[in-house]
Amino acid sequence: EVQLVESGGDLVQPGGSLRLSCAASGFPFSSYSMNWVRQAPGKGLEWISYISHSATTIYYADSVRGRFTISRDNAKNSLYLQMNSLRDEDTAVYYCARDHRWTTPPGDDGMDVWGQGTTVVVSS
Amino acid sequence: SYELTQPPSVSVSPGQTASIACSGDKLGNKFAYWYQQKPGQSPVLVIYQDDKRPSGIPERFSGSNSGNTATLTISGTQAVDEADYYCQAWDSNPAFGGGTRLTVL
């Protein structure tokens, strides 16, 4: 079964740090680009970061650039999001989502597999 | 950053056709994607590459994309289709629309 399982969400104080993980199974993880997408309470989906299959291409949304770092370990079939200098507005459910296979260009595939999400609450 | 605009809400009677629009600059030159999200659940891809349905998505879901507007159409809408729907496209990176709440009443 193709599956993504996020973990690492927690309650953290403003200015704090947190590391999210996403464990992939059931598909060749190293062949796919990946995204982190978040959803604040009662709000819509917000894309925040992308990493190509080999980690040679990385993008960030303006809202997190300089504070968050995406990475992956293909040997461990895992995706990560290091979040520093957290703010109240980072409170959200964070999803990892599979993107395009390495044989297709960005934008040619949708995000066809999503995890169940992990909740991050930033509050004092 | 690339902006995609959706109506906040759409209402439809059971059995009727629901259409949800998504507008963006030259969106027709890009692939449009649509996701369905029900309360408490993760998003599900329902349309990819403008008009294709992933395996397991009912035939009543269809899509089109031309000019500056992509449209998700649900024919014979059922109560189970009540959900939030998001469009998505790639510019220099992925972008989502603000979402449309579909109410079946």
Short mmCIF file of N, CA and C in Angstrom, two decimals, chain A residues 44-95:
data_model
loop_
_atom_site.label_atom_id
_atom_site.label_comp_id
_atom_site.label_asym_id
_atom_site.label_seq_id
_atom_site.Cartn_x
_atom_site.Cartn_y
_atom_site.Cartn_z
N GLY A 44 -7.37 27.49 4.14
CA GLY A 44 -7.11 26.66 2.98
C GLY A 44 -5.72 26.04 2.99
N LEU A 45 -5.42 25.31 1.92
CA LEU A 45 -4.13 24.67 1.78
C LEU A 45 -3.08 25.71 1.37
N GLU A 46 -1.92 25.59 1.96
CA GLU A 46 -0.80 26.48 1.63
C GLU A 46 0.43 25.63 1.35
N TRP A 47 0.92 25.66 0.11
CA TRP A 47 2.17 24.99 -0.20
C TRP A 47 3.32 25.74 0.47
N ILE A 48 4.25 24.99 1.09
CA ILE A 48 5.36 25.67 1.75
C ILE A 48 6.74 25.24 1.28
N SER A 49 6.90 24.00 0.76
CA SER A 49 8.23 23.61 0.34
C SER A 49 8.18 22.41 -0.58
N TYR A 50 9.16 22.37 -1.48
CA TYR A 50 9.30 21.30 -2.49
C TYR A 50 10.75 20.85 -2.52
N ILE A 51 10.94 19.54 -2.72
CA ILE A 51 12.28 19.00 -2.90
C ILE A 51 12.23 17.96 -4.01
N SER A 52 13.16 18.05 -4.93
CA SER A 52 13.21 17.09 -6.03
C SER A 52 13.67 15.73 -5.55
N HIS A 53 13.57 14.74 -6.41
CA HIS A 53 13.84 13.36 -5.99
C HIS A 53 15.26 13.19 -5.46
N SER A 54 16.20 13.94 -6.06
CA SER A 54 17.60 13.81 -5.66
C SER A 54 18.05 14.93 -4.74
N ALA A 55 17.10 15.79 -4.35
CA ALA A 55 17.36 16.92 -3.45
C ALA A 55 18.21 18.01 -4.10
N THR A 56 18.35 17.97 -5.41
CA THR A 56 19.15 19.00 -6.09
C THR A 56 18.36 20.28 -6.30
N THR A 57 17.04 20.20 -6.28
CA THR A 57 16.18 21.38 -6.45
C THR A 57 15.27 21.50 -5.24
N ILE A 58 15.28 22.68 -4.63
CA ILE A 58 14.47 22.96 -3.44
C ILE A 58 13.83 24.33 -3.60
N TYR A 59 12.56 24.41 -3.25
CA TYR A 59 11.83 25.67 -3.27
C TYR A 59 11.13 25.89 -1.93
N TYR A 60 10.96 27.16 -1.59
CA TYR A 60 10.22 27.53 -0.38
C TYR A 60 9.23 28.64 -0.69
N ALA A 61 8.13 28.61 0.03
CA ALA A 61 7.22 29.76 0.00
C ALA A 61 7.86 30.92 0.75
N ASP A 62 7.49 32.13 0.36
CA ASP A 62 8.05 33.31 1.01
C ASP A 62 7.80 33.30 2.51
N SER A 63 6.67 32.73 2.92
CA SER A 63 6.27 32.75 4.33
C SER A 63 7.20 31.95 5.23
N VAL A 64 7.99 31.04 4.66
CA VAL A 64 8.84 30.19 5.50
C VAL A 64 10.32 30.25 5.11
N ARG A 65 10.61 30.90 3.99
CA ARG A 65 12.00 30.93 3.51
C ARG A 65 12.91 31.56 4.56
N GLY A 66 14.03 30.91 4.81
CA GLY A 66 14.98 31.41 5.81
C GLY A 66 14.72 30.86 7.21
N ARG A 67 13.57 30.27 7.43
CA ARG A 67 13.23 29.71 8.75
C ARG A 67 13.07 28.19 8.69
N PHE A 68 12.54 27.70 7.57
CA PHE A 68 12.30 26.25 7.43
C PHE A 68 13.30 25.67 6.46
N THR A 69 13.65 24.38 6.68
CA THR A 69 14.56 23.67 5.78
C THR A 69 13.98 22.30 5.47
N ILE A 70 13.82 22.02 4.19
CA ILE A 70 13.34 20.72 3.76
C ILE A 70 14.55 19.85 3.42
N SER A 71 14.42 18.56 3.70
CA SER A 71 15.48 17.62 3.36
C SER A 71 14.87 16.23 3.21
N ARG A 72 15.67 15.32 2.70
CA ARG A 72 15.20 13.95 2.54
C ARG A 72 16.35 12.99 2.70
N ASP A 73 16.04 11.76 3.09
CA ASP A 73 17.01 10.68 3.18
C ASP A 73 16.41 9.52 2.38
N ASN A 74 16.87 9.36 1.16
CA ASN A 74 16.28 8.34 0.30
C ASN A 74 16.59 6.93 0.80
N ALA A 75 17.69 6.78 1.51
CA ALA A 75 18.02 5.46 2.06
C ALA A 75 17.04 5.05 3.15
N LYS A 76 16.46 6.05 3.81
CA LYS A 76 15.50 5.79 4.88
C LYS A 76 14.06 6.05 4.44
N ASN A 77 13.87 6.34 3.16
CA ASN A 77 12.52 6.64 2.64
C ASN A 77 11.81 7.69 3.48
N SER A 78 12.53 8.75 3.78
CA SER A 78 11.99 9.77 4.68
C SER A 78 12.20 11.18 4.18
N LEU A 79 11.22 12.01 4.49
CA LEU A 79 11.22 13.43 4.18
C LEU A 79 11.17 14.19 5.50
N TYR A 80 11.84 15.34 5.54
CA TYR A 80 11.91 16.10 6.79
C TYR A 80 11.59 17.57 6.54
N LEU A 81 11.16 18.22 7.63
CA LEU A 81 11.01 19.67 7.61
C LEU A 81 11.51 20.20 8.94
N GLN A 82 12.64 20.89 8.90
CA GLN A 82 13.18 21.55 10.08
C GLN A 82 12.59 22.94 10.16
N MET A 83 11.92 23.22 11.25
CA MET A 83 11.23 24.50 11.42
C MET A 83 11.86 25.27 12.57
N ASN A 84 12.43 26.41 12.26
CA ASN A 84 13.06 27.27 13.28
C ASN A 84 12.32 28.59 13.38
N SER A 85 12.59 29.32 14.44
CA SER A 85 11.99 30.64 14.64
C SER A 85 10.48 30.60 14.42
N LEU A 86 9.83 29.65 15.04
CA LEU A 86 8.40 29.46 14.82
C LEU A 86 7.58 30.63 15.34
N ARG A 87 6.50 30.91 14.61
CA ARG A 87 5.61 32.02 14.92
C ARG A 87 4.20 31.48 15.15
N ASP A 88 3.37 32.30 15.76
CA ASP A 88 1.98 31.91 15.98
C ASP A 88 1.31 31.47 14.67
N GLU A 89 1.61 32.20 13.60
CA GLU A 89 0.96 31.94 12.32
C GLU A 89 1.44 30.65 11.65
N ASP A 90 2.41 29.96 12.24
CA ASP A 90 2.84 28.66 11.72
C ASP A 90 1.96 27.53 12.27
N THR A 91 1.06 27.87 13.17
CA THR A 91 0.13 26.87 13.70
C THR A 91 -0.71 26.30 12.57
N ALA A 92 -0.65 24.99 12.39
CA ALA A 92 -1.33 24.36 11.25
C ALA A 92 -1.18 22.84 11.33
N VAL A 93 -1.96 22.19 10.50
CA VAL A 93 -1.70 20.78 10.19
C VAL A 93 -0.72 20.76 9.01
N TYR A 94 0.32 19.98 9.15
CA TYR A 94 1.34 19.89 8.11
C TYR A 94 1.23 18.54 7.42
N TYR A 95 1.09 18.59 6.10
CA TYR A 95 0.99 17.40 5.29
C TYR A 95 2.24 17.24 4.42
#
